[in-house]
Coordinates of C-alpha atoms in Angstrom, one line a residue:
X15 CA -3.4 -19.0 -5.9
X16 CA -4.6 -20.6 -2.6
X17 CA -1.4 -21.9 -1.6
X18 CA 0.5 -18.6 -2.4
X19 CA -2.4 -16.7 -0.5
X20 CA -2.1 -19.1 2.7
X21 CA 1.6 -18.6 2.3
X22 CA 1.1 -14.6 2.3
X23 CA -1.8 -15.1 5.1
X24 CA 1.2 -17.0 7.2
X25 CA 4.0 -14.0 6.4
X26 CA 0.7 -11.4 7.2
X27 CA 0.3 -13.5 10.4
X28 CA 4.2 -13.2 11.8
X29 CA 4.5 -9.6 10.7
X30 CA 1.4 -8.7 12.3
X31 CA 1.5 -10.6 15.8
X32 CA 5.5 -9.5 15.8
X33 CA 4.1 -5.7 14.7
X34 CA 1.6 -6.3 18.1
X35 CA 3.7 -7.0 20.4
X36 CA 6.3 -4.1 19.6
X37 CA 3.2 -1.9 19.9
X38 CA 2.0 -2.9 23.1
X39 CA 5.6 -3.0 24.6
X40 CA 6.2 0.7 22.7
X41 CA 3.2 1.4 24.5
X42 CA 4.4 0.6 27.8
X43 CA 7.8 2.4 27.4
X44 CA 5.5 5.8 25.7
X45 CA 4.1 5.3 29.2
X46 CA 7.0 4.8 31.4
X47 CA 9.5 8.0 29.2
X48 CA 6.3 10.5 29.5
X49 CA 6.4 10.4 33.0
X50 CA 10.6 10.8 32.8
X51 CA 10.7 13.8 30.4
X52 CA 8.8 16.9 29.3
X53 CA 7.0 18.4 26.9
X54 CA 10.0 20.2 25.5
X55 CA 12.0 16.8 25.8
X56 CA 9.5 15.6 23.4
X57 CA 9.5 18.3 21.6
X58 CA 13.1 18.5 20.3
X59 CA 13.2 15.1 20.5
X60 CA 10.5 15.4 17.5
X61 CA 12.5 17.6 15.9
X62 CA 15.3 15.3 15.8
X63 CA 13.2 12.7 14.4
X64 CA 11.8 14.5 11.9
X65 CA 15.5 16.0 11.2
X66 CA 16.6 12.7 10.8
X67 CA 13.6 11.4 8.9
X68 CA 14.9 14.1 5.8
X69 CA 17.9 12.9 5.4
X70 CA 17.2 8.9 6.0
X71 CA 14.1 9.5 2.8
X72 CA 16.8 10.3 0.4
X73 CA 19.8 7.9 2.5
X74 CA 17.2 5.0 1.9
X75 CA 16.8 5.7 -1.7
X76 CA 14.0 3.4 -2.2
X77 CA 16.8 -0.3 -1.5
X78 CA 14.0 -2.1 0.4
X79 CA 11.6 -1.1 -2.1
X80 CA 14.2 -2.7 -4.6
X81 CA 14.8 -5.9 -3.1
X82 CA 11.3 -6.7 -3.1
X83 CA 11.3 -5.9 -7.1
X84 CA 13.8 -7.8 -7.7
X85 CA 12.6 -10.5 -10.4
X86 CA 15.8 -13.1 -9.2
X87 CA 17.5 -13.0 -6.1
X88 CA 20.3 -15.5 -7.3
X89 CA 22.1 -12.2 -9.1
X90 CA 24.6 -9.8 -7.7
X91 CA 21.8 -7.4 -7.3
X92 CA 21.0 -8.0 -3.7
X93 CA 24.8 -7.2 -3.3
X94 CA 24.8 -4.1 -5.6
X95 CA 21.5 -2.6 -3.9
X96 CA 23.9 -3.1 -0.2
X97 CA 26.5 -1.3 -1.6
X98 CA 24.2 1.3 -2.5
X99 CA 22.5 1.4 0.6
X100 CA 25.8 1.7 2.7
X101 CA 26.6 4.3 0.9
X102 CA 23.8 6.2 0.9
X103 CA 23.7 5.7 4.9
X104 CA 27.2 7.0 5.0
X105 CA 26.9 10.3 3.2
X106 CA 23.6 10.7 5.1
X107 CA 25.2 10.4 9.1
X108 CA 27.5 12.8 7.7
X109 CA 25.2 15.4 6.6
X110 CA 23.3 15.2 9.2
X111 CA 25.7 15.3 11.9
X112 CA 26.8 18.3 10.3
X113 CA 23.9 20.4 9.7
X114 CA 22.1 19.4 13.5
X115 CA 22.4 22.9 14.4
X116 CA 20.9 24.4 11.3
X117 CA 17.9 21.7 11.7
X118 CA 17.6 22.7 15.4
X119 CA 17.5 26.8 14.5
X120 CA 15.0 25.7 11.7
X121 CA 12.4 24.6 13.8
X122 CA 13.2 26.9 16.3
X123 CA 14.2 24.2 18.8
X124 CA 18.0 25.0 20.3
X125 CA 17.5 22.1 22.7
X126 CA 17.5 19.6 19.4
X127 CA 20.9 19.3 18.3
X128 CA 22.4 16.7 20.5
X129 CA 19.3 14.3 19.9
X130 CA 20.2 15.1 16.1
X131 CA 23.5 14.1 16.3
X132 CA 22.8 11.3 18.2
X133 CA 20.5 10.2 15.4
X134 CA 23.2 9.8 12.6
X135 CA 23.7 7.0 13.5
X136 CA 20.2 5.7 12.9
X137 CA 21.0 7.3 9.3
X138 CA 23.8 5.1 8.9
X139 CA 22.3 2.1 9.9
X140 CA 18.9 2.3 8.5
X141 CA 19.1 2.1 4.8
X142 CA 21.4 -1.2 5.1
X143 CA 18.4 -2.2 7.7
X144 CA 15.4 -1.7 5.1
X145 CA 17.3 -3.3 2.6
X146 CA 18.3 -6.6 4.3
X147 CA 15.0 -6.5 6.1
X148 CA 13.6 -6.0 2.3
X149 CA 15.3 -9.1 0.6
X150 CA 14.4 -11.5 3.9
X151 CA 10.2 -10.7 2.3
X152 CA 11.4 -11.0 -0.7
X153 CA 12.6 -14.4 -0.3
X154 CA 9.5 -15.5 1.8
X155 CA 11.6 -15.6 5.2
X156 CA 8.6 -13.5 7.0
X157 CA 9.2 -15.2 10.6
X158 CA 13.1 -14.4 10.5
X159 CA 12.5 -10.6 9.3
X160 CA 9.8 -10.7 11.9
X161 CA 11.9 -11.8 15.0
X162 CA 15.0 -9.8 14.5
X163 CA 12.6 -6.9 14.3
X164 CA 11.1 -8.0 17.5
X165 CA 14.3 -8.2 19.0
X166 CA 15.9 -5.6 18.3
X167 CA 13.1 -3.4 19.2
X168 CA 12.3 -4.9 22.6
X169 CA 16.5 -4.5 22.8
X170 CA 16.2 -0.7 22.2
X171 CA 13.4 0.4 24.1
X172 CA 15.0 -1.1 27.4
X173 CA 18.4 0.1 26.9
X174 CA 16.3 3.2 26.0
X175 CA 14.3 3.4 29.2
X176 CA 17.3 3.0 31.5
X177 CA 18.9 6.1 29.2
X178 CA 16.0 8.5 30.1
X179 CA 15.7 7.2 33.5
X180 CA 19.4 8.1 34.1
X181 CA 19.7 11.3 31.9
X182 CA 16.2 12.6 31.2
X183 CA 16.6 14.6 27.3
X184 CA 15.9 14.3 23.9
X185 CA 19.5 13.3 23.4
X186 CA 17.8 10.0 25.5
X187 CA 14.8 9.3 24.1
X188 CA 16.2 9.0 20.5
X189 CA 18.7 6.2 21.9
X190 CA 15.8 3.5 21.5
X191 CA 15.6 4.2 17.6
X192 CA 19.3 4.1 17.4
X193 CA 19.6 1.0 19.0
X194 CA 17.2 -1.0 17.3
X195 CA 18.2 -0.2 13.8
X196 CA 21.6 -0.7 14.2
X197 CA 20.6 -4.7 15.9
X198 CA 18.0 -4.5 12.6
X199 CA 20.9 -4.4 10.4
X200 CA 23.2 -6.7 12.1
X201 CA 20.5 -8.9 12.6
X202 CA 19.1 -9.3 9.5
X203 CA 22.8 -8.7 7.5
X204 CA 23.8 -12.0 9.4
X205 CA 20.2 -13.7 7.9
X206 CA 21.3 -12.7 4.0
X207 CA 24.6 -12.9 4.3
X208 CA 25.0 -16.0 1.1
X209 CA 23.0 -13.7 -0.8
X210 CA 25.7 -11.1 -0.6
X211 CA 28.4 -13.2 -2.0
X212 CA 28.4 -12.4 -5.9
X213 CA 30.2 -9.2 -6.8
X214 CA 28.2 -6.2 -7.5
X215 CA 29.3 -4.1 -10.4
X216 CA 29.1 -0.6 -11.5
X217 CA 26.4 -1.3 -14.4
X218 CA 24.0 -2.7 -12.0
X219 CA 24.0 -0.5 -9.2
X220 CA 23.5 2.1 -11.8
X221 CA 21.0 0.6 -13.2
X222 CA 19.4 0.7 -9.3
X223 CA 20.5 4.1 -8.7
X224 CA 17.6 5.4 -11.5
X225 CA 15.2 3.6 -9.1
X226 CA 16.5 5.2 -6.2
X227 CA 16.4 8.8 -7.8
X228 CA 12.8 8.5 -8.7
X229 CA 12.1 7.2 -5.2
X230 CA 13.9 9.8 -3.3
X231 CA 11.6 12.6 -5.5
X232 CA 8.4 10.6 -3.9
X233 CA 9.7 10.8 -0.8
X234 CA 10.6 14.4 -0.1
X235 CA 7.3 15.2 -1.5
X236 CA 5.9 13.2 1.4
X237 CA 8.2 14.2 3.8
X238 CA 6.9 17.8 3.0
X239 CA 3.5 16.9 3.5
X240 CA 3.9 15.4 6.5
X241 CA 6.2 17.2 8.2
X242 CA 4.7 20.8 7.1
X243 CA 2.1 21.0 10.2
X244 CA 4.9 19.9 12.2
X245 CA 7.4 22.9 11.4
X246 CA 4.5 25.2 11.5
X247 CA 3.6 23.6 15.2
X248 CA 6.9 24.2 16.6
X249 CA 7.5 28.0 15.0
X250 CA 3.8 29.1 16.1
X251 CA 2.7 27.1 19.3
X252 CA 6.4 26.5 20.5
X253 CA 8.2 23.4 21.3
X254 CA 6.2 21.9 23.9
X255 CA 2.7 22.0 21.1
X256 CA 5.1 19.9 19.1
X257 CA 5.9 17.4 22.3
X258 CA 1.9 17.5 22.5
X259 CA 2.1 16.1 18.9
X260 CA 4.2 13.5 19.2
X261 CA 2.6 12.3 22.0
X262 CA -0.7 12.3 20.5
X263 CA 1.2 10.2 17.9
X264 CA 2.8 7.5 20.2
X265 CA -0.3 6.6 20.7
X266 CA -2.5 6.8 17.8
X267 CA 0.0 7.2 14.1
X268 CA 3.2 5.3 15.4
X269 CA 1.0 2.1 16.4
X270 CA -1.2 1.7 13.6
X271 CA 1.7 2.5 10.9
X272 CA 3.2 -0.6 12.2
X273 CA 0.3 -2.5 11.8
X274 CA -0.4 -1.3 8.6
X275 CA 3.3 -2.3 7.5
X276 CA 2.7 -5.8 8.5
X277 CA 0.2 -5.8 5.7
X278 CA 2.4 -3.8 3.1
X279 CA 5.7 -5.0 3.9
X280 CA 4.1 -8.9 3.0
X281 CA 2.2 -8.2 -0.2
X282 CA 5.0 -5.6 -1.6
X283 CA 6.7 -8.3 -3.4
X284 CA 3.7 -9.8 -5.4
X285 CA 2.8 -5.8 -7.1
X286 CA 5.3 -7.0 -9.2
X287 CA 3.0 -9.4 -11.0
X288 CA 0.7 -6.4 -12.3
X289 CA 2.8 -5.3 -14.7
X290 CA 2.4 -8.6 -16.7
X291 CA -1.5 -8.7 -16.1
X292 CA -3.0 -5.6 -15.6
X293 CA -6.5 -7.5 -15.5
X294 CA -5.4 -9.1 -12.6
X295 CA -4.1 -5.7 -10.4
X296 CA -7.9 -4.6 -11.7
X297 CA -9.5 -7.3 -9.5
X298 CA -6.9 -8.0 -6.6
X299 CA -6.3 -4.3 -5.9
X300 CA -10.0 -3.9 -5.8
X301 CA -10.5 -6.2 -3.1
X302 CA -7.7 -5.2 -1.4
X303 CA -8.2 -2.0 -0.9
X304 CA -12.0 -3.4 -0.2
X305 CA -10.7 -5.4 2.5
X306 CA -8.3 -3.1 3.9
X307 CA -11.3 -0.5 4.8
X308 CA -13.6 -2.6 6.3
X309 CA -10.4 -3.2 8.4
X310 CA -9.3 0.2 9.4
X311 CA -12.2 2.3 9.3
X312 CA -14.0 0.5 11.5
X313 CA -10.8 0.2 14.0
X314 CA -10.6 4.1 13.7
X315 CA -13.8 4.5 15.0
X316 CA -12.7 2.4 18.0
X317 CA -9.8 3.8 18.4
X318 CA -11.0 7.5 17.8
X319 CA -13.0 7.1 21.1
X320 CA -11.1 5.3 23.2
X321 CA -7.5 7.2 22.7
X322 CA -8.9 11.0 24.2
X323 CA -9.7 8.3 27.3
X324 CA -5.9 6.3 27.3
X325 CA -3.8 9.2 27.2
X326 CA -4.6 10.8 30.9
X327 CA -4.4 6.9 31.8
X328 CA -1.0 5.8 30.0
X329 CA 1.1 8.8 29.7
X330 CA -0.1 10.7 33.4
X331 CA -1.0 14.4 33.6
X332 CA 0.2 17.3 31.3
X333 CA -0.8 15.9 28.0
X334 CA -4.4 17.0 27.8
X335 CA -3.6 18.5 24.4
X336 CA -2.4 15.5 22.8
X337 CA -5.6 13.9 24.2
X338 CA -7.6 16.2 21.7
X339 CA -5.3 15.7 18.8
X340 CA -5.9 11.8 18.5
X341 CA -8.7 11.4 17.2
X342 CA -7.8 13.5 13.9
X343 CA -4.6 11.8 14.1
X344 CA -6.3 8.7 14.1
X345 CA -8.8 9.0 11.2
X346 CA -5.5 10.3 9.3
X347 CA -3.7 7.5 9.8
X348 CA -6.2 5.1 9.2
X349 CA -7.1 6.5 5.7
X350 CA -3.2 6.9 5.4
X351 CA -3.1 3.1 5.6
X352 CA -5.0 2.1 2.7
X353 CA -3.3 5.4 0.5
X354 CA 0.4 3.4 1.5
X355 CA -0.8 0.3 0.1
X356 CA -2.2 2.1 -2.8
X357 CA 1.1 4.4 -3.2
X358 CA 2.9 0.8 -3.0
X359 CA 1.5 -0.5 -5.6
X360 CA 2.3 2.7 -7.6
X361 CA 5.9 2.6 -6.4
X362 CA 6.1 -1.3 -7.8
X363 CA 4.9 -0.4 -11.2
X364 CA 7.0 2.7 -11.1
X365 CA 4.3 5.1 -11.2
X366 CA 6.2 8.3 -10.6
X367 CA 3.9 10.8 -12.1
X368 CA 1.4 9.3 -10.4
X369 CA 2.9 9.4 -7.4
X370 CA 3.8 12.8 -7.8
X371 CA 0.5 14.1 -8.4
X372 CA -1.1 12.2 -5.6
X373 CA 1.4 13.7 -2.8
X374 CA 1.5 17.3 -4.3
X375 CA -2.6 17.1 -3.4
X376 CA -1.6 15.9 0.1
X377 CA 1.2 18.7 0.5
X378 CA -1.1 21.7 -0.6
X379 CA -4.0 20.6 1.4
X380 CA -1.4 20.4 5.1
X381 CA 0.3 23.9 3.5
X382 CA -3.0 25.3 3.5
X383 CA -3.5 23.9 7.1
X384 CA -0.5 25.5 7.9
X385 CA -1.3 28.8 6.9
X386 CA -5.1 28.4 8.7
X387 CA -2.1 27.5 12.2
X388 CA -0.2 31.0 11.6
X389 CA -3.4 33.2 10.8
X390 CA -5.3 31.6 13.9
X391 CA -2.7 30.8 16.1
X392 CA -4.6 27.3 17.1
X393 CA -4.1 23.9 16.1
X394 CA -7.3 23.0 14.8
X395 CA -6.5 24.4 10.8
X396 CA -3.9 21.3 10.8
X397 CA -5.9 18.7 12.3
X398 CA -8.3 19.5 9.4
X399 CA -5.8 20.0 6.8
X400 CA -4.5 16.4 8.2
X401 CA -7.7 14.4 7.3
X402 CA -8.2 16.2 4.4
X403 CA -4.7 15.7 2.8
X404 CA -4.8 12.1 3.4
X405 CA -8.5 11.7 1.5
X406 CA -7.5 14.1 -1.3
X407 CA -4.0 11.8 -1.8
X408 CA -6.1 8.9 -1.7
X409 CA -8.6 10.3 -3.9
X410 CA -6.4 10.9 -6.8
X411 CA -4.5 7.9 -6.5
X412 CA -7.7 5.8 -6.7
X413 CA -9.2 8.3 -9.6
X414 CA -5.8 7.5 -12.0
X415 CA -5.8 3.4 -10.9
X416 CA -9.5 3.5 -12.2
X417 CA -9.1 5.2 -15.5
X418 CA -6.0 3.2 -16.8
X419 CA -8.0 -0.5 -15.1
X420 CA -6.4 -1.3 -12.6
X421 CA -9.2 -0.5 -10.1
X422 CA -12.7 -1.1 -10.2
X423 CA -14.3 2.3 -8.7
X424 CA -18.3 1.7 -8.3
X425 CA -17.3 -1.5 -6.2
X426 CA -14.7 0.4 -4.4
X427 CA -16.5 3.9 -3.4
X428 CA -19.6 1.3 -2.3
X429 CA -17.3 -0.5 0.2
X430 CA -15.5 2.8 1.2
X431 CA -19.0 4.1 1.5
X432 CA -20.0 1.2 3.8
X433 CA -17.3 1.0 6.1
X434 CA -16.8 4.4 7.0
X435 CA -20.5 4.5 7.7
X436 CA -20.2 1.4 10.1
X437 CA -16.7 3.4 11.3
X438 CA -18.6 6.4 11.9
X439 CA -21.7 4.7 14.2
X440 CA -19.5 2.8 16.2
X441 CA -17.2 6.2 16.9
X442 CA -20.9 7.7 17.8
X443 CA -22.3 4.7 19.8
X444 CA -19.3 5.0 22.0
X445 CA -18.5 8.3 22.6
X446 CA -21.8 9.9 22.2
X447 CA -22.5 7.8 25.8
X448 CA -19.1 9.0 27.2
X449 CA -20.2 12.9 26.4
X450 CA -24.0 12.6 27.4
X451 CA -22.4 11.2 30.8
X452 CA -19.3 13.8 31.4
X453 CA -17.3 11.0 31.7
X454 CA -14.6 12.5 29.2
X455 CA -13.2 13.7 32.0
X456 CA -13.5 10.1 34.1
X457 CA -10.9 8.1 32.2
X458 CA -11.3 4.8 33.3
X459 CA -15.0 4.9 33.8
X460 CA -15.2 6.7 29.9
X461 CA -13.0 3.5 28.9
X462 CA -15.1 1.3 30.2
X463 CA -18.4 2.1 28.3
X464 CA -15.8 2.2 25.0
X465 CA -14.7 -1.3 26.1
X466 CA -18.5 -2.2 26.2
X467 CA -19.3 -0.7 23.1
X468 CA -16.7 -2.4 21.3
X469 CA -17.8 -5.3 22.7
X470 CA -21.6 -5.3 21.6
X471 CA -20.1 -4.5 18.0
X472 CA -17.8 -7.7 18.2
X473 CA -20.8 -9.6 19.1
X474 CA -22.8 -8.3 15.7
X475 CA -20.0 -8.8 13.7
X476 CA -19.6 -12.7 14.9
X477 CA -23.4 -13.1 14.4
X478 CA -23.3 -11.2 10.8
X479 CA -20.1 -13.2 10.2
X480 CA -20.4 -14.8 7.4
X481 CA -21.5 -11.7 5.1
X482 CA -18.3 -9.7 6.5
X483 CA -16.0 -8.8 3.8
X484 CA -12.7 -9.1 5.3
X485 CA -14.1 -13.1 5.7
X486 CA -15.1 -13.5 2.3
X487 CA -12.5 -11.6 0.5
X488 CA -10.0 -14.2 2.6
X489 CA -11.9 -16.9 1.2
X490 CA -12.5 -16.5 -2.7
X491 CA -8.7 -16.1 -2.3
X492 CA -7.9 -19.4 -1.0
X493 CA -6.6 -17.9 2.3
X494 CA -9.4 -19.8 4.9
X495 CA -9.4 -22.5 3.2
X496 CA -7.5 -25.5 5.0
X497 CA -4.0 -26.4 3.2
X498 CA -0.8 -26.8 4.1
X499 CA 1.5 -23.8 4.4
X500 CA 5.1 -23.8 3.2
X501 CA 7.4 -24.7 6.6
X502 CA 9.0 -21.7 7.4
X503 CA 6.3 -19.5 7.9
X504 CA 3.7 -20.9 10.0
X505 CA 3.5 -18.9 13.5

């Protein structure tokens, strides 16, 4: 267990730091495109996305999730789940190229269906991405997954910079995305390639494809739920409230997902192992999840304060709306990270009707938001609806894990309890000053008493360091403790 958890800790450690610096550089080009393009850019451009995201759910068809299943990777089921995935990718580019102009008159956003089209390719290219990307974790190779990410990335937010700064659209901003899955796939296609070699059959990507179906069903149900404030947004407040949105999320939701995958994307592959020792998912899961929130909720709290401040700062004036969106968005997507995990685990086991009931609380808590956006013609019914939907799909999933044992709830709910106490004081002890002060409206000077702040909570978390839960969780699991890790993965 302590070698396996060091080796884990290593893959955490390359997906993390690689996950970090695509943030801070996504942060610099959110920066640099906000100042090149408009609201309405942004706007479309988040229809596009969101277009795209439809139809990439079901092209995806759950390969990645697959891979990291997979019991043996000497089989010709790495091959079969490729074919599967190039397939899916191909029909996908189609459709959507095809229907952009229906997406754009759905949302109400004429100026969308270039950017749409544009975004095909990304359809194309992604489920082949996922899936390669997918069997490199499976088979340990964290730092090479990790790198060709990076790369590609830091590849398709430069070539997308100098797009927007010669042709500022939505067509332009989605040329980033496009770029960097399409290097994802080559990228990491090139990495697997020997794995590829056995012939795939008919029986066996069949045998996938009832995977995939059940997987695709999940993930339009989430789709709907997350993308249900967004469609109400852009019909209601107009195309330029849903720029405001997505701008709100390049700084809050798009960061902290990809930290939050670093975690996921590692530990994916060893689910697997509860289906033979449902004791054991009782315990790990537990602390986990334990670990997890002492993690994010905390982080939200800092991040709650400070991103109202960074916004004026990063992305220049015109975005003061998205400035009051982040911090809902932020406590939703920090709760959203530990429901992932959870839904993971789920997803491994093949959980369906678990997973079903969890996201079809999430969807009628936003549809309810949505409807509280049309009666009162102002954003705040979503932002509610947002927080709520992710505690109510978190809720249930953690109520089913506990009554079939693969959770323990009283020691869960106490450190959920705890940490979004400590979450909630340090979201209090810094912005309470920044009110009292009127300095919300004096971003640097706001950000600096955040910094501080942060910084007097760092110090009682050293000092209190040995009793933190993150550090002790780390060590009954062999993951401090000094060891060799397997060559290959060490940062």
């Amino acid at each position: 267990m302590p070698t396996r958890s060091r080796t884990l800790l290593a893959g955490f450690m390359w997906t993390y730091g690689v996950q970090l610096a695509t943030v801070v550089a996504q942060l610099a080009y959110a920066a640099t495109t906000s100042r090149l393009a408009d609201s309405v850019d942004f706007g479309a451009y988040g229809v596009a996305l969101s277009a795209s995201a439809l139809i990439a759910l079901v092209a995806t068809g759950g390969v990645a999730q697959g891979m990291g299943r997979l019991a043996r990777t000497d089989t010709a089921d790495p091959a079969a789940l490729s074919v599967v995935a190039l397939l899916f990718g191909g029909v996908g580019a189609i459709v959507l190229f095809v229907t952009a102009p229906w997406w754009a008159a759905l949302w109400g956003a004429s100026e969308a269906v270039t950017a749409t089209r544009v975004m095909a390719i990304s359809v194309l290219t992604a489920p082949l991405a996922g899936a390669f990307t997918g069997l490199l974790r499976r088979l340990g190779r964290f730092r090479r997954a990790a790198l060709t990410a990076l790369v590609a990335n830091l590849t398709g937010m430069a070539v997308g910079v100098a797009t927007v700064m010669a042709a500022p659209s939505a067509a332009a901003l989605v040329v980033s995305a496009v770029v960097a899955s399409a290097l994802t796939a080559l990228g990491t296609g090139f990495a697997v390639r020997t794995h590829l070699r056995q012939r795939p059959t008919l029986s066996i990507m069949r045998s996938h494809l009832t995977y995939s179906r059940n997987m695709i069903g999940m993930r339009l149900l989430s789709y709907g739920s997350g993308n249900v404030g967004r469609w109400t947004v852009s019909n209601v407040l107009g195309v330029g409230a849903l720029g405001q949105w997505n701008r709100a999320d390049a700084l809050t939701s798009v960061p902290l997902q990809q930290l939050q995958t670093s975690t996921t994307s590692v530990i994916y592959p060893e689910f697997r192992h509860a289906s033979e020792s449902p004791e054991r998912a009782r315990h790990t899961w537990t602390d986990l999840l334990s670990l997890l929130a002492w993690v994010w909720l905390p982080l939200a709290g800092i991040a709650a304060a400070a991103t109202p401040l960074l916004i004026p700062v990063l992305f220049g004036p015109g975005w003061e709306a998205a400035a009051q969106l982040a911090p809902a968005v932020v406590v939703a997507t920090s709760i959203q990270a530990l429901t992932s995990t959870l839904s993971s685990a789920h997803e491994s086991l093949g959980k369906f009707t678990w997973l079903r009931l969890t996201l079809s609380g999430s969807l009628l808590v936003n549809c309810l938001g949505a409807v509280g956006v049309w009666i009162s013609n102002q954003w705040w019914p979503i932002m509610v609806a947002l927080v709520l939907a992710t505690v109510t799909q978190h809720g249930i999933g953690v109520m089913l894990s506990s009554r079939h044992g693969y959770l323990q709830g009283a020691p869960l709910a106490r450190n959920y309890t705890l940490a979004t106490s400590v979450g909630a004081l340090i979201f209090l002890s810094a912005w309470g000053p920044v009110r009292l002060m009127g300095l919300d409206t004096k971003p640097f000077a706001g950000l600096l008493i955040v910094a501080a702040v942060t910084l007097v909570w760092g110090a009682l978390a050293w000092l209190n360091r040995a009793r933190l839960v993150p550090l002790t969780l780390a060590k009954k699991y062999g993951a401090l403790s000094p060891g060799a890790v397997p060559e290959g993965d060490t940062p």
